[in-house]
């Protein structure tokens, strides 16, 4: 795979986790969309609502007003009726026309023209009739939202399955009476007779003509054969003189010989005639049967074509009967994803009165959904893409539907040449694909389905309501007050369209696109399950909240929106990704900027103008930056030297994104100033040989927000696109899917043979289909082999994808013995309850908190199906932690458990994993299901760029001076500084420096690739030490876990510029020093002091402590480390005696030494709510104070922790 193969990506989105681009829908967004629908409907029907000039003239003439009003009302009703019944069947049209006619008569008789228009305008607002682009056929279609009046047309439900003798099974079916069996036999015979009517009689005119031609042909053939036979006998008699031979053999009986010869010839003739007659009879019989059967099936085919040409739908009675039988048997767990979506919408739309909401259970009941009609649709324009303006793109580029995850590049050189001038003028821009409107590839079918659901019982008894579809949810009010709610589904009516992509492999369906034609009408009835207290659902706020949440969830799939799912994976039960969503990465290195606009103006001779510049990298249309450099204060020639990695996904390719590099001036209290931007087309970046698979240097000038306006200054930077690595021979050799394949060529040959065999029975030329099938099979086969082989060591960098599916058996650890014994008496495991945790998960990669899921309230089996993808520099050294926490009110979120996933062990034998891991190290129990996959990219980074961002720099003692360092500097002490901590070494008088109390210095480091190690040579002074010289070592130049002997130059010059800018010459060089240092990746005890200022860092430290990676993590004195002798002495005082006894002082010391572990598990003082609330208040106060301190600091545009909400 190359970058060219990725540029034409327009992949259809499948079921995916919520991302910053695809937010969780909420009620507020649904209401805005609903208003937009009504506004669009009003715009399209303005000519109906606005009074015409003739009406205004009639209103001014009272004598003619009544007659003109009647005429206008008739015209309005005619238009309204025609638009309202568009796309209905004949019967439905007749009913709709009757209703429209009755309504118009009532309006004409009782209202004037203005009132009539207002009434119809209100009716139009409810239906919101509008024209949209159908995501299935890509053609315009007029749709409208369902209303409560549509429930009246839903047919009544039939008797439930098993309620009468016709559908009863089991023991009841064996005790049927004779009368019942006779009735069923009569009904079955009638059904069979009606089924035979589906095969109509043949066309008798055609059959008669065929039979006439057949008999004529038979008579002609038979008579001709007889003539031929007689002619043959005459020739035989003349040629062989049979009569003369018989006469010579019977000389005394000449007459008898003649008679004998005559009998012989006649006998042969009769025998031949008999055979001819039998043959002709059998041939006629076979031909008559063939003609009759051919005409019989042709008549059925012609009748099917006749119905196919109409808009009538097929009868779905057989399907409804099947659904009614199997509906009560369906496992309710299959609807877990629906409950999860509804809970997410409600959680994102909570009113202030409600703290959180949980959907604990969803049941389909015993009453099945009904299919009102099924109709096949023509293919339409589904093979063409639709742009954001709703226009079909003729000859548009191939979509990714041909091979999901792959793409085909087109030769756009001519197109680029033709559009070169127009692009310069800005008159022509590339059109974006509308979401879900990409061109379909291969064979597919389109289907339209009308569906409805209607609850059977209107009884108020809870026993009867359980038989209907229902949702059991709970609202949690302040004070942890739980309000259980029972929501009953009383009715649903709507119309949907589906497009099914066909495949030659079972289950013969790959991708499916679903859309609703208008907002389906859903009627829900809610009631509380509390016997005492007020019925809060009588208040319209809560009732409307539940109803609006369902409408908001359904509105995400109303045309022109759609949902694409992979039915093949769903039907075979495979929910594990075989490939990453990202198609590659863009590597951007920001070098330096100069001559740009000043961000802060000067004050004449008092202060020169300057700027605090930093650079952000992101997408032009998305807007949110993905990478940001550090802020260099008061510098007009900054040199950053930082590298960022941006993943490219189909979401960017579908909308023709542009990479944006933007220069900012950081301000402490006001919004940052835009100093200019640089944009480059993403597809051009991926397609250009100069940037495809390699880095290209640029020195671009800046532009303003308006493309025509230029900004001063230039930016030196480099960029390159690196696609994913295709399958390698080394991976094929290690895979165990097919051991007969040992290299890529063998894989391609085998896939080609299999693909051609699959489509060998195609009814038409499938040359393009075969090529597409080969590409699909090769992609699928290659992905399978890649997943079953470890990642290649020659490409350690790549895209890491992790998915959190579900947690089972989640519960608290029972600390109280009374509560534990009480729970043991309950045999059944509760899935919901007040004593269950409200869990959420966080994903930590290389000790950085990157992703947080949504919270699942009070559930022992929370279903998340959430995940993220990130670029990792080296999979062999990457450590992943998944932490599960309990969301609490006025308490610190407790850690329920941790799962550690070191990738070097995880991917020892395969690049894809899916397993269930136990939660450990927290206050809870449970098992979490996690799946991961890693795909390498072609970016082969140098070893020094494969490290972690967090770590500890270890500087060994015996720092020595080189021969060229002046002598008076050898008597100064050296101060070592990192981005977080500092340490000191003192001179020994022999050109060496050592720390006072330890053998080495440990410096905590964060943002290692954007920070240096600074050494200051300082002399003693009365007030403060003065820096006489300095050295700067940028930590991006050293590799992880390697003890290096470094020779670092010593400079005299501008220290502030040297430590902020990545430059080679820092002033006057005085000499150099030698030292041994090592960068240990990851957080350590030296970061504990600074974790209190960062909530995310503090959470990671707690997770590390729980996972056991740092069991002896303590708050040490940074800048130095205790010697082994000192630690041994301190530890000996805390040891127990040989008899195991300890006094009160020893008990207090033991508690002090282990308080962190005890408090993390809610033991010790933290087993009571009061101390936990006090701890939360203290932490909140500290974070508020730190936040106030940071208000006046310069900050870049960091992406932060990714969330679903």
mmCIF file of N, CA and C in Angstrom, residues 85 88-102:
data_model
loop_
_atom_site.group_PDB
_atom_site.id
_atom_site.type_symbol
_atom_site.label_atom_id
_atom_site.label_comp_id
_atom_site.label_asym_id
_atom_site.label_seq_id
_atom_site.Cartn_x
_atom_site.Cartn_y
_atom_site.Cartn_z
ATOM 1 N N UNK A 85 -49.535 12.717 -0.144
ATOM 2 C CA UNK A 85 -49.736 11.288 -0.406
ATOM 3 C C UNK A 85 -48.683 10.762 -1.352
ATOM 4 N N UNK A 88 -47.307 6.784 -1.562
ATOM 5 C CA UNK A 88 -48.153 5.833 -0.870
ATOM 6 C C UNK A 88 -48.740 4.834 -1.862
ATOM 7 N N UNK A 89 -49.236 3.732 -1.314
ATOM 8 C CA UNK A 89 -49.906 2.753 -2.152
ATOM 9 C C UNK A 89 -51.267 3.301 -2.586
ATOM 10 N N UNK A 90 -51.961 2.531 -3.488
ATOM 11 C CA UNK A 90 -53.236 3.000 -4.010
ATOM 12 C C UNK A 90 -54.275 3.123 -2.904
ATOM 13 N N UNK A 91 -54.315 2.100 -2.027
ATOM 14 C CA UNK A 91 -55.310 2.164 -0.941
ATOM 15 C C UNK A 91 -55.014 3.322 -0.004
ATOM 16 N N UNK A 92 -53.713 3.473 0.349
ATOM 17 C CA UNK A 92 -53.357 4.574 1.245
ATOM 18 C C UNK A 92 -53.619 5.927 0.592
ATOM 19 N N UNK A 93 -53.391 6.007 -0.745
ATOM 20 C CA UNK A 93 -53.686 7.260 -1.435
ATOM 21 C C UNK A 93 -55.171 7.573 -1.396
ATOM 22 N N UNK A 94 -55.967 6.508 -1.578
ATOM 23 C CA UNK A 94 -57.414 6.730 -1.552
ATOM 24 C C UNK A 94 -57.863 7.244 -0.190
ATOM 25 N N UNK A 95 -57.304 6.626 0.880
ATOM 26 C CA UNK A 95 -57.663 7.083 2.227
ATOM 27 C C UNK A 95 -57.188 8.509 2.463
ATOM 28 N N UNK A 96 -55.958 8.764 2.009
ATOM 29 C CA UNK A 96 -55.434 10.116 2.223
ATOM 30 C C UNK A 96 -56.232 11.148 1.460
ATOM 31 N N UNK A 97 -56.679 10.792 0.233
ATOM 32 C CA UNK A 97 -57.458 11.733 -0.551
ATOM 33 C C UNK A 97 -58.810 11.991 0.096
ATOM 34 N N UNK A 98 -59.368 10.900 0.663
ATOM 35 C CA UNK A 98 -60.651 11.094 1.355
ATOM 36 C C UNK A 98 -60.486 12.023 2.539
ATOM 37 N N UNK A 99 -59.437 11.787 3.323
ATOM 38 C CA UNK A 99 -59.221 12.652 4.484
ATOM 39 C C UNK A 99 -58.964 14.086 4.056
ATOM 40 N N UNK A 100 -58.181 14.251 2.986
ATOM 41 C CA UNK A 100 -57.892 15.610 2.516
ATOM 42 C C UNK A 100 -59.145 16.299 2.022
ATOM 43 N N UNK A 101 -59.978 15.533 1.343
ATOM 44 C CA UNK A 101 -61.197 16.143 0.804
ATOM 45 C C UNK A 101 -62.133 16.581 1.921
ATOM 46 N N UNK A 102 -62.282 15.723 2.939
ATOM 47 C CA UNK A 102 -63.160 16.080 4.050
ATOM 48 C C UNK A 102 -62.644 17.306 4.779
#
